[in-house]
Coordinates of C-alpha atoms in Angstrom, one line a residue:
Q1 CA 51.9 -166.3 -33.7
A2 CA 53.3 -163.2 -34.5
A3 CA 50.0 -161.9 -35.8
D4 CA 48.5 -162.4 -33.0
M5 CA 51.5 -160.2 -30.7
P6 CA 49.3 -156.8 -29.9
K7 CA 49.8 -153.7 -31.9
A8 CA 52.0 -150.8 -31.0
P9 CA 48.9 -147.8 -30.9
A10 CA 49.5 -145.5 -34.1
R11 CA 51.8 -142.8 -33.6
E12 CA 50.1 -139.0 -34.0
P13 CA 51.6 -136.8 -36.7
V14 CA 55.0 -135.1 -35.6
Y15 CA 54.8 -131.7 -36.5
R16 CA 57.6 -129.5 -37.4
C17 CA 58.1 -125.8 -37.6
D18 CA 59.9 -124.5 -41.0
I19 CA 60.2 -120.7 -40.2
T20 CA 63.8 -120.4 -39.8
G21 CA 64.7 -119.1 -36.0
F22 CA 61.0 -120.9 -34.6
I23 CA 61.2 -124.0 -32.4
E24 CA 58.5 -126.7 -32.0
L25 CA 56.5 -126.2 -28.5
P26 CA 56.4 -129.5 -27.9
G27 CA 52.8 -131.9 -27.9
T28 CA 50.9 -129.2 -30.0
D29 CA 51.1 -127.4 -33.3
I30 CA 52.7 -124.2 -32.1
C31 CA 56.1 -122.5 -33.7
F32 CA 57.5 -120.2 -31.0
K33 CA 60.8 -118.4 -30.7
V34 CA 62.0 -116.0 -27.5
G35 CA 63.8 -113.6 -28.0
G36 CA 65.5 -110.1 -27.0
Q37 CA 67.3 -107.4 -26.0
V38 CA 70.2 -105.8 -23.6
I39 CA 70.8 -102.0 -24.3
A40 CA 72.9 -99.9 -22.2
Y41 CA 74.2 -96.7 -22.7
A42 CA 75.6 -93.0 -21.0
V43 CA 74.5 -89.7 -22.5
L44 CA 76.8 -86.6 -22.0
A45 CA 74.2 -83.8 -22.3
Q46 CA 74.9 -80.3 -22.5
D47 CA 72.5 -77.6 -20.5
N48 CA 69.1 -80.0 -21.6
V49 CA 68.2 -82.1 -19.2
V50 CA 65.4 -82.4 -16.4
G51 CA 66.6 -84.9 -14.0
G52 CA 67.4 -87.7 -15.7
S53 CA 66.5 -88.1 -19.1
I54 CA 66.3 -91.2 -20.9
F55 CA 66.3 -89.4 -24.7
H56 CA 67.7 -86.5 -26.7
S57 CA 64.1 -84.7 -26.6
W58 CA 64.1 -81.0 -27.8
K59 CA 61.6 -81.0 -24.6
N60 CA 64.3 -81.0 -22.1
V61 CA 65.8 -77.6 -23.9
G62 CA 64.1 -74.7 -22.2
G63 CA 64.2 -71.5 -19.7
S64 CA 66.5 -71.6 -17.0
S65 CA 63.5 -72.2 -14.5
V66 CA 63.0 -75.4 -15.9
H67 CA 66.1 -77.3 -16.7
T68 CA 69.4 -77.7 -15.7
T69 CA 72.5 -74.7 -16.2
D70 CA 75.4 -77.8 -16.5
D71 CA 76.5 -80.2 -18.1
T72 CA 74.5 -83.4 -17.8
L73 CA 75.6 -87.3 -17.6
V74 CA 73.0 -89.9 -17.9
M75 CA 73.5 -93.9 -17.7
H76 CA 70.5 -96.1 -18.6
V77 CA 69.9 -100.1 -18.7
H78 CA 67.3 -101.4 -20.9
G79 CA 66.1 -105.2 -20.9
R80 CA 63.4 -106.7 -23.6
L81 CA 62.5 -109.8 -23.7
N82 CA 59.9 -111.4 -26.8
F83 CA 57.6 -113.9 -27.3
D84 CA 56.4 -114.8 -30.9
A85 CA 53.7 -117.6 -31.8
R86 CA 52.5 -118.7 -34.5
T87 CA 50.7 -121.5 -35.8
S88 CA 49.3 -122.0 -39.4
T89 CA 45.3 -122.4 -40.2
E90 CA 42.9 -122.6 -43.1
Y91 CA 42.6 -118.8 -42.9
G92 CA 46.3 -118.1 -42.8
T93 CA 48.8 -117.7 -40.0
L94 CA 47.6 -117.2 -36.7
R95 CA 50.4 -115.2 -34.8
A96 CA 50.4 -113.7 -30.8
F97 CA 53.4 -111.5 -30.2
I98 CA 54.4 -110.6 -26.6
E99 CA 57.4 -108.1 -25.9
M100 CA 58.1 -106.4 -22.4
Q101 CA 60.5 -103.7 -21.1
A102 CA 62.5 -103.4 -17.8
H103 CA 64.6 -100.1 -17.5
D104 CA 66.2 -98.5 -14.6
N105 CA 69.0 -96.0 -14.1
N106 CA 70.2 -96.7 -10.5
A107 CA 71.0 -99.4 -8.0
S108 CA 68.0 -100.1 -6.8
T109 CA 65.3 -102.8 -8.5
G110 CA 62.9 -99.7 -8.4
G111 CA 63.0 -99.8 -12.3
S112 CA 59.5 -100.1 -14.2
F113 CA 58.4 -103.4 -16.4
D114 CA 56.5 -102.1 -19.4
L115 CA 54.7 -103.6 -21.7
R116 CA 55.9 -102.4 -25.5
H117 CA 53.7 -105.2 -27.5
A118 CA 51.4 -107.6 -27.0
F119 CA 48.8 -108.4 -30.7
I120 CA 46.8 -111.1 -32.5
Q121 CA 47.8 -111.3 -36.3
F122 CA 44.8 -113.5 -37.8
G123 CA 44.9 -113.4 -41.5
N124 CA 44.6 -109.6 -42.6
W125 CA 43.5 -108.5 -39.1
T126 CA 45.8 -107.0 -36.3
I127 CA 44.7 -106.3 -33.1
G128 CA 45.9 -104.9 -29.8
K129 CA 48.9 -102.7 -28.9
T130 CA 51.8 -102.2 -31.9
T131 CA 53.6 -99.6 -33.6
R132 CA 50.7 -96.8 -35.0
T133 CA 49.3 -97.7 -38.5
L134 CA 50.6 -94.4 -39.7
N135 CA 54.4 -94.8 -39.0
P136 CA 56.0 -94.8 -42.4
A137 CA 57.7 -98.4 -42.9
G138 CA 61.3 -98.5 -43.8
V139 CA 61.4 -94.5 -43.5
T140 CA 63.8 -94.1 -40.5
P141 CA 67.7 -94.1 -40.2
Y142 CA 70.3 -96.3 -37.9
L143 CA 69.6 -94.7 -34.7
T144 CA 70.4 -95.3 -30.7
D145 CA 67.7 -96.4 -28.7
Y146 CA 68.3 -92.9 -26.6
G147 CA 67.6 -91.1 -29.8
V148 CA 64.6 -93.3 -31.1
N149 CA 63.0 -92.2 -28.0
G150 CA 63.6 -88.5 -28.7
T151 CA 63.9 -87.2 -32.0
L152 CA 61.9 -85.7 -34.4
F153 CA 62.4 -87.9 -37.1
A154 CA 61.9 -91.5 -35.2
G155 CA 59.9 -89.9 -32.8
Q156 CA 56.9 -90.0 -34.8
G157 CA 56.3 -93.5 -33.2
G158 CA 54.1 -94.8 -30.6
R159 CA 52.3 -98.1 -30.0
P160 CA 48.6 -97.4 -29.4
V161 CA 46.0 -100.3 -28.6
Q162 CA 43.8 -101.1 -32.4
V163 CA 42.0 -103.1 -34.4
R164 CA 43.6 -103.2 -38.5
Y165 CA 43.4 -104.5 -41.6
T166 CA 45.5 -104.8 -44.2
M167 CA 44.4 -105.5 -47.7
P168 CA 47.1 -106.6 -50.2
L169 CA 46.5 -104.9 -53.6
G170 CA 49.5 -106.6 -55.5
N171 CA 52.7 -105.1 -57.0
G172 CA 53.6 -104.7 -53.6
L173 CA 51.2 -102.1 -52.9
S174 CA 48.8 -102.5 -49.8
L175 CA 46.1 -100.2 -47.9
A176 CA 45.9 -100.3 -44.3
V177 CA 42.8 -99.2 -42.5
A178 CA 42.8 -99.2 -38.6
I179 CA 41.2 -97.4 -35.6
E180 CA 43.2 -96.7 -32.6
D181 CA 42.2 -95.9 -28.7
P182 CA 42.2 -91.8 -28.4
A183 CA 43.5 -92.4 -24.9
F184 CA 47.0 -92.9 -25.9
Y185 CA 46.8 -89.5 -28.0
N186 CA 45.8 -87.6 -24.7
D187 CA 47.8 -84.2 -24.3
G188 CA 46.7 -82.8 -21.5
D189 CA 48.5 -79.1 -21.7
Y190 CA 50.6 -76.9 -24.8
G191 CA 53.6 -79.0 -23.8
L192 CA 55.6 -80.0 -20.6
Q193 CA 58.0 -76.8 -21.1
F194 CA 55.5 -74.2 -21.3
R195 CA 52.8 -75.5 -18.2
N196 CA 56.4 -75.8 -16.4
Q197 CA 57.3 -72.0 -17.3
V198 CA 53.6 -70.7 -17.3
N199 CA 53.3 -71.9 -13.7
V200 CA 56.5 -70.2 -12.7
A201 CA 55.4 -67.0 -14.0
R202 CA 51.9 -66.8 -13.9
P203 CA 50.7 -70.0 -12.0
G204 CA 47.3 -71.4 -12.5
T205 CA 47.2 -69.6 -16.2
L206 CA 47.7 -70.3 -19.6
F207 CA 47.3 -67.7 -22.8
G208 CA 45.2 -65.5 -20.1
G209 CA 42.7 -68.3 -19.2
V210 CA 43.3 -70.4 -22.1
T211 CA 44.4 -73.9 -21.9
S212 CA 45.3 -76.8 -24.1
T213 CA 43.8 -80.1 -23.4
Q214 CA 41.9 -83.2 -25.1
E215 CA 39.7 -85.1 -22.4
R216 CA 37.3 -88.0 -22.6
N217 CA 36.9 -90.6 -25.2
E218 CA 34.0 -91.4 -27.3
V219 CA 34.8 -92.7 -30.6
P220 CA 38.4 -94.3 -32.1
D221 CA 40.4 -92.4 -34.2
L222 CA 40.0 -93.6 -37.8
V223 CA 43.3 -93.9 -40.2
A224 CA 44.3 -95.7 -43.3
Q225 CA 47.7 -95.9 -45.0
L226 CA 48.7 -96.3 -48.4
S227 CA 52.3 -98.3 -48.8
W228 CA 54.5 -99.7 -51.8
A229 CA 57.7 -101.6 -51.1
G230 CA 59.8 -102.4 -54.3
S231 CA 63.4 -103.4 -55.2
W232 CA 64.7 -99.8 -55.4
G233 CA 62.8 -98.7 -51.9
G234 CA 59.1 -97.6 -50.6
F235 CA 57.3 -94.9 -50.2
S236 CA 53.4 -94.3 -47.7
I237 CA 51.2 -91.8 -47.2
G238 CA 48.2 -91.7 -44.8
A239 CA 45.9 -89.7 -43.2
G240 CA 43.6 -89.8 -40.1
V241 CA 40.8 -87.7 -38.5
R242 CA 39.7 -87.5 -34.4
Q243 CA 37.7 -86.0 -32.1
N244 CA 38.6 -83.7 -29.6
V245 CA 36.3 -83.9 -26.1
Y246 CA 36.4 -81.3 -23.4
A247 CA 34.4 -80.8 -20.6
L248 CA 35.2 -78.2 -17.5
A249 CA 35.2 -81.3 -14.7
L250 CA 34.6 -84.4 -14.7
G251 CA 31.1 -85.5 -14.6
T252 CA 29.7 -82.7 -16.4
T253 CA 28.3 -82.1 -19.6
I254 CA 30.4 -81.8 -22.7
A255 CA 31.4 -78.4 -23.2
D256 CA 32.4 -78.8 -26.8
R257 CA 33.7 -81.1 -29.9
D258 CA 36.1 -80.2 -32.4
I259 CA 37.9 -82.5 -35.4
G260 CA 41.3 -82.6 -35.5
W261 CA 42.9 -84.3 -38.3
R262 CA 46.5 -85.3 -39.8
V263 CA 48.5 -86.5 -43.1
E264 CA 51.4 -87.9 -43.2
G265 CA 54.1 -90.2 -45.6
G266 CA 57.6 -90.9 -46.2
V267 CA 59.7 -92.3 -48.9
Y268 CA 63.0 -94.1 -48.9
V269 CA 65.4 -94.9 -52.4
K270 CA 68.1 -97.4 -52.1
A271 CA 70.7 -95.1 -54.0
T272 CA 73.2 -98.2 -53.9
S273 CA 73.4 -101.5 -52.7
N274 CA 75.1 -99.7 -49.0
V275 CA 73.3 -96.2 -49.1
T276 CA 69.6 -95.8 -48.4
L277 CA 68.3 -92.0 -49.0
M278 CA 65.2 -91.5 -47.0
A279 CA 62.4 -88.5 -46.3
R280 CA 59.7 -88.0 -44.1
G281 CA 56.8 -84.8 -43.4
S282 CA 53.6 -84.3 -41.8
Y283 CA 51.0 -82.1 -40.8
S284 CA 48.4 -82.1 -38.5
D285 CA 45.5 -79.8 -37.2
A286 CA 44.4 -80.8 -33.7
Y287 CA 45.8 -84.5 -34.3
N288 CA 49.2 -83.8 -32.9
Q289 CA 50.8 -86.0 -30.2
P290 CA 52.0 -88.8 -33.0
S291 CA 54.0 -85.4 -34.1
G292 CA 57.4 -85.2 -32.7
I293 CA 56.6 -82.1 -31.1
S294 CA 53.0 -82.8 -30.0
L295 CA 52.0 -79.8 -27.7
G296 CA 48.7 -80.7 -27.8
D297 CA 45.6 -80.4 -29.6
V298 CA 43.3 -77.7 -29.1
L299 CA 43.0 -74.2 -27.0
V300 CA 39.8 -74.6 -24.7
N301 CA 38.7 -71.5 -22.4
T302 CA 38.5 -72.6 -19.1
A303 CA 35.8 -69.9 -17.8
T304 CA 33.5 -71.7 -20.8
G305 CA 35.0 -75.0 -21.6
A306 CA 34.7 -73.7 -25.8
I307 CA 37.5 -75.4 -27.6
G308 CA 38.8 -71.6 -29.2
A309 CA 41.9 -72.8 -31.5
S310 CA 43.3 -75.9 -32.9
I311 CA 46.9 -76.3 -32.4
E312 CA 48.5 -76.8 -36.2
E313 CA 51.8 -78.3 -36.3
W314 CA 54.4 -79.9 -39.0
M315 CA 57.5 -81.6 -39.7
V316 CA 59.6 -82.7 -42.5
A317 CA 62.9 -84.8 -42.4
V318 CA 65.6 -85.8 -44.6
G319 CA 68.1 -88.7 -43.6
A320 CA 70.8 -91.7 -45.2
N321 CA 71.9 -95.1 -44.0
I322 CA 75.2 -95.7 -44.7
Q323 CA 76.9 -99.3 -44.6
W324 CA 80.4 -98.5 -45.3
A325 CA 81.5 -102.3 -44.3
P326 CA 80.2 -105.0 -43.2
A327 CA 81.4 -104.4 -39.9
W328 CA 80.7 -100.7 -40.3
K329 CA 77.2 -98.1 -40.5
S330 CA 76.0 -95.4 -40.0
G331 CA 72.8 -93.3 -39.7
M332 CA 72.2 -89.6 -40.2
F333 CA 69.1 -86.8 -40.5
V334 CA 68.0 -83.2 -40.4
A335 CA 64.6 -82.1 -39.2
Y336 CA 62.6 -79.1 -38.7
A337 CA 59.2 -78.6 -36.8
T338 CA 56.7 -75.9 -36.1
A339 CA 53.8 -76.0 -34.1
E340 CA 51.5 -73.1 -33.4
P341 CA 47.6 -72.5 -32.5
S342 CA 45.7 -71.9 -35.2
T343 CA 44.2 -67.8 -34.1
T344 CA 44.7 -65.6 -32.3
V345 CA 43.7 -67.0 -29.0
G346 CA 42.9 -66.2 -25.2
T347 CA 40.7 -63.9 -23.1
T348 CA 39.7 -60.3 -24.0
A349 CA 42.5 -58.7 -21.4
V350 CA 45.0 -61.0 -22.4
L351 CA 44.8 -61.9 -26.4
F352 CA 47.9 -63.4 -28.1
T353 CA 48.3 -64.5 -32.1
P354 CA 49.8 -67.2 -33.2
A355 CA 53.2 -66.2 -33.5
Q356 CA 52.9 -65.2 -30.3
V357 CA 53.1 -68.9 -29.0
S358 CA 54.4 -70.5 -31.3
I359 CA 57.8 -73.0 -31.4
D360 CA 60.3 -73.9 -34.1
V361 CA 62.5 -77.0 -33.5
F362 CA 65.7 -78.2 -35.5
Q363 CA 67.4 -81.0 -35.1
V364 CA 69.8 -82.9 -36.9
M365 CA 72.3 -86.2 -35.6
A366 CA 74.3 -89.0 -36.7
N367 CA 76.5 -91.8 -35.2
V368 CA 78.2 -94.7 -36.2
F369 CA 78.2 -98.4 -35.3
W370 CA 80.7 -100.9 -35.2
T371 CA 79.1 -104.9 -35.2
P372 CA 82.1 -106.7 -34.4
V373 CA 79.7 -110.1 -34.1
K374 CA 76.4 -111.1 -35.0
G375 CA 73.9 -109.2 -32.6
L376 CA 76.4 -107.1 -31.0
D377 CA 76.5 -103.1 -31.7
F378 CA 78.6 -99.9 -30.2
G379 CA 77.5 -97.4 -31.4
V380 CA 78.4 -93.5 -31.0
E381 CA 76.1 -90.6 -31.5
V382 CA 76.0 -86.7 -31.4
A383 CA 73.0 -84.7 -31.6
Y384 CA 72.2 -81.1 -31.9
V385 CA 69.2 -79.2 -31.1
D386 CA 67.9 -75.5 -31.6
V387 CA 64.7 -74.5 -30.1
N388 CA 63.3 -70.9 -30.9
Y389 CA 59.9 -70.0 -29.1
N390 CA 57.6 -66.9 -28.2
L391 CA 56.1 -66.7 -24.7
P392 CA 54.9 -63.4 -24.2
I393 CA 53.5 -63.9 -20.7
L394 CA 56.9 -65.5 -18.9
T395 CA 59.6 -63.2 -17.1
P396 CA 61.8 -63.6 -18.8
N397 CA 60.3 -64.3 -21.6
P398 CA 63.3 -67.1 -23.4
T399 CA 63.3 -67.1 -27.1
G400 CA 65.2 -70.1 -27.6
T401 CA 68.1 -71.9 -26.6
D402 CA 70.1 -74.6 -28.0
A403 CA 72.5 -77.9 -26.7
F404 CA 74.3 -80.5 -27.8
S405 CA 74.1 -84.2 -26.5
I406 CA 76.5 -87.4 -27.1
V407 CA 75.5 -90.9 -26.5
F408 CA 77.3 -94.4 -26.3
E409 CA 76.0 -97.3 -26.5
A410 CA 76.1 -101.4 -26.2
K411 CA 73.5 -103.4 -27.5
R412 CA 72.8 -107.3 -27.4
V413 CA 70.0 -108.4 -29.6
F414 CA 69.4 -112.1 -29.5

């Protein structure tokens, strides 16, 4: 009889992903997506590259003792691969995201393979390595990957390990509070250029027995950001504090501590359907690594270990994104930044005022991108940088320099 025939076992319910671009991982309740980028570019730089630089960085503009005296050609390639896994739970979406990057600029296979992002999102919590909390969302002009790495405007980045809680406040407003790993922001000297040049002029000294450093980690950095996004644009304002700790040598008693702080914010306005205007700014006192010029946090007397002065930095920038046509777009910006010690530094034999060890940086950039098909960009980017600084202990004393660079980039995003 048909009623006596064995019944097939009940089938497990089928889990379906309803997120565009994601597919089901067979046999699980996980939706996942695999993506990546291939980025290749060539750079012509005018007298501003120390070796094979990979960005427009102002830090590579300096005295003749530390940079080339001829125009330079640099060619580079990046390969990025990312994995995004999501599961719906009674607490909200559980997400894990990983992005790796390999890059090289020679014919061998010796390039590095690095971790760019690795974080977990659970409800309102974000835990892991990702973009820093204070970075203003939406306030970045279109840039080549080369430009993203080395401009004052976009150089306010970084991806520290962190624990962040984001609280939606309604009507597009949200508050994010986080603790971030201070090791990411350690900056051991008053800028690479300064260290190189000072070692040439007076080996082992900086500003007459004073050096700039931030060592060890006792407490995490604490940051918070208030942001809003709406139909006409958005804004964000945030602040953070950190502790600078110095010891004369590893294993010795802590010699001195200092509290650093920073405020920064940004705003973008959708002027038309094709034009977005933006501005951002920051001020920091002994909390400078996220800044575009990041010269260090505090000045320390190397004989006593006492922190004698903090380093103050500020930056302002304005920019725009323009969509000329469906396949053509441009980004542009102008930025200015300055840094100097908060007070006179040095020993009684050699004293320097803040103005004597200050640095000012001006940068302007513009580009154009062509997107012939979805996911493929070809771009040309031009940058100009002017640097003015004072280092009276140098011989000769370079007071300033400027340089142009141009980038040709091809990018495939999948």
